[in-house]
Amino acid sequence: MNTVIVGLQWGDEGKGKVVDLLTPHFKYVVRFQGGNNAGHTLVVNDETFGLHLIPSGILHDTVCCMIGNGVVVDPAVLLEEMQGLNRAGYTVTTERLQISSNAHVIWPFHRTLDVAREAARGKNKIGTTGRGIGPTYEDKVARRGMRMAEFVNTQQRQAKLQSMIVEKSPIYKYVKMNVPSFDAMEAWASPLAERLRPYVCDTIDNLHTAIQEQEPILFEGAQGTFLDIDHGTYPFVTSSNTVSGAACIGTGVGPTHITHVIGIVKAYLTRVGSGPFKTEIHGEDAERLRTLGGEFGVTTGRARRCGWLDIPLLKRACMLNGVTDICLTKLDILSHYKEIPLCTRYENDVPHYEIMQGWNEDIQHCRDFDSLPAACQEYILRIEELSGVSIGLIGVGPKRSESIIRTDTFRMS
Ligand code: IMP
């Protein structure tokens, strides 16, 4: 039972909670793309956690978490998260966290370049998280990036760092900034490399051993389908492939080993950063939805743009990911509405809405489909009908327990 979890919108669909809910059924939880541009908020035992890089499965002590080769790693952020978890009583041992030796390293100069490039774009800015994700993937594809294996090897790190600084110098001069000094970068890197070295290994070998031993693996996606570098709303996208296929490339596991693809859909739609958003709402309406849903970025704190669920977009996402099961999150947020617009198609590129009846009552306590108000059931069934994929899990509140399980995929028995 090897399952990929991906967001079917522009990220922030509530993947963290679903991963956390399903994790007890898996032995391995693996991140396969992105970096600390992602962020999950988790509520466990009434404690709130923000994780950006380490898979949220780390909160379960029977699980081994991996950061796959497709991820870009900021070593300082990673270490900070590990220390935060240790302080909270979740011990991060090398049995519990493994970092692929092939994952690429985000350096401070990648971050600086990310921010400088955004500033240079002016009104055409993408709205990146400023975490150096794009410049690091650029270096990877240009075959001049640094992998974790090199980072933790002092000689290799220093040689590669020299060449990276030489390569970056003209760009720094062009944006009128000081070229990063080798000594400053090395002073930053050296203690981090010492601390992270024990965690860096051939995760691919370990994953294949797990597959042979039939240990179930959960592949945890970050961002969302329409932020995918190929399939998203280019150029307003992130720099990695976010669709389910990337789970194979970003971990070194072949597609024949994937059995399920779970797509996470929020009951409405949000987006951070620039780019098209057909069903976006504005003004007081957007403010209301944003406040009700707590739609502010975990990574950057930015207010998310808000809008109504877009079925054509959802259908395309199901197609791109080969979704086998949908998980509908944050349905409780819509309990405050008398009517809920649902975009079922576009007419000349303009959204056409079906107005669904709201239910106007609290659903947070509901634990099975039949106990949901009739209008709420209608909303779910209509999404299911229009998307053509069954909705197996419904989120009715932020806690793990505030969920309705409808299909065996989510029972995992
Ligand atoms: P980058 O990934 O920092 O380069 O940002 C590129 C675009 O992806 C921007 O619009 C970001 O707001 C968006 N983005 C990146 N990561 C996330 C995420 O985890 N959730 C939502 N949006 C994201």
Short mmCIF file of C-alpha atoms and ligand atoms in Angstrom, two decimals, residues 10-13 15 34-40 114 118 126-135 137 222-224 227 235-240 270-275 299-300 302 304, ligand 1:
data_model
loop_
_atom_site.label_atom_id
_atom_site.label_comp_id
_atom_site.label_asym_id
_atom_site.label_seq_id
_atom_site.Cartn_x
_atom_site.Cartn_y
_atom_site.Cartn_z
CA TRP A 10 -2.60 25.93 -5.34
CA GLY A 11 -1.33 24.48 -2.09
CA ASP A 12 -2.59 24.98 1.46
CA GLU A 13 -5.36 22.41 0.97
CA LYS A 15 -2.44 18.10 3.43
CA GLY A 34 9.90 21.51 -2.85
CA GLY A 35 11.60 22.79 0.24
CA ASN A 36 10.80 25.11 3.10
CA ASN A 37 8.46 27.10 0.87
CA ALA A 38 5.89 24.59 2.13
CA GLY A 39 4.36 24.69 5.56
CA HIS A 40 1.95 22.51 7.46
CA ASP A 114 15.34 34.85 -4.93
CA GLU A 118 11.48 39.21 -7.25
CA ILE A 126 5.62 35.81 -8.94
CA GLY A 127 5.18 36.30 -5.21
CA THR A 128 7.73 33.64 -4.24
CA THR A 129 8.22 32.73 -0.62
CA GLY A 130 11.76 34.18 -0.81
CA ARG A 131 13.27 30.98 0.54
CA GLY A 132 15.71 30.44 -2.35
CA ILE A 133 13.74 27.58 -3.88
CA GLY A 134 13.89 28.78 -7.53
CA PRO A 135 17.62 29.63 -7.60
CA TYR A 137 16.52 24.28 -8.57
CA ALA A 222 4.08 19.90 -1.04
CA GLN A 223 2.45 22.92 -2.70
CA GLY A 224 -0.34 22.00 -5.13
CA LEU A 227 1.97 25.39 -8.82
CA PRO A 235 5.10 31.38 -14.91
CA PHE A 236 3.22 31.83 -11.62
CA VAL A 237 4.37 28.49 -10.28
CA THR A 238 7.02 27.01 -8.05
CA SER A 239 10.20 25.47 -9.46
CA SER A 240 9.46 21.79 -8.92
CA THR A 270 -7.13 29.87 -2.02
CA ARG A 271 -3.89 31.00 -3.59
CA VAL A 272 -0.81 32.81 -2.29
CA GLY A 273 1.24 34.95 -4.63
CA SER A 274 0.41 36.20 -8.11
CA GLY A 275 -1.23 34.44 -11.06
CA THR A 299 5.55 30.09 5.81
CA THR A 300 5.26 33.79 5.03
CA ARG A 302 0.77 36.43 3.85
CA ARG A 304 -4.19 34.16 1.00
P1 IMP B 1 8.47 29.64 -4.52
O1 IMP B 1 8.07 28.22 -4.41
O2 IMP B 1 8.93 30.24 -3.21
O3 IMP B 1 9.44 29.91 -5.65
O4 IMP B 1 7.14 30.48 -4.90
C1 IMP B 1 6.49 30.33 -6.16
C2 IMP B 1 4.98 30.42 -6.00
O5 IMP B 1 4.51 29.27 -5.29
C3 IMP B 1 4.49 31.62 -5.19
O6 IMP B 1 3.24 32.03 -5.71
C4 IMP B 1 4.30 31.07 -3.80
O7 IMP B 1 3.37 31.80 -3.04
C5 IMP B 1 3.78 29.67 -4.14
N1 IMP B 1 4.04 28.68 -3.08
C6 IMP B 1 5.19 28.06 -2.81
N2 IMP B 1 5.02 27.17 -1.81
C7 IMP B 1 3.73 27.21 -1.45
C8 IMP B 1 2.94 26.48 -0.50
O8 IMP B 1 3.41 25.60 0.22
N3 IMP B 1 1.62 26.82 -0.45
C9 IMP B 1 1.07 27.74 -1.26
N4 IMP B 1 1.76 28.44 -2.16
C10 IMP B 1 3.09 28.17 -2.26
#
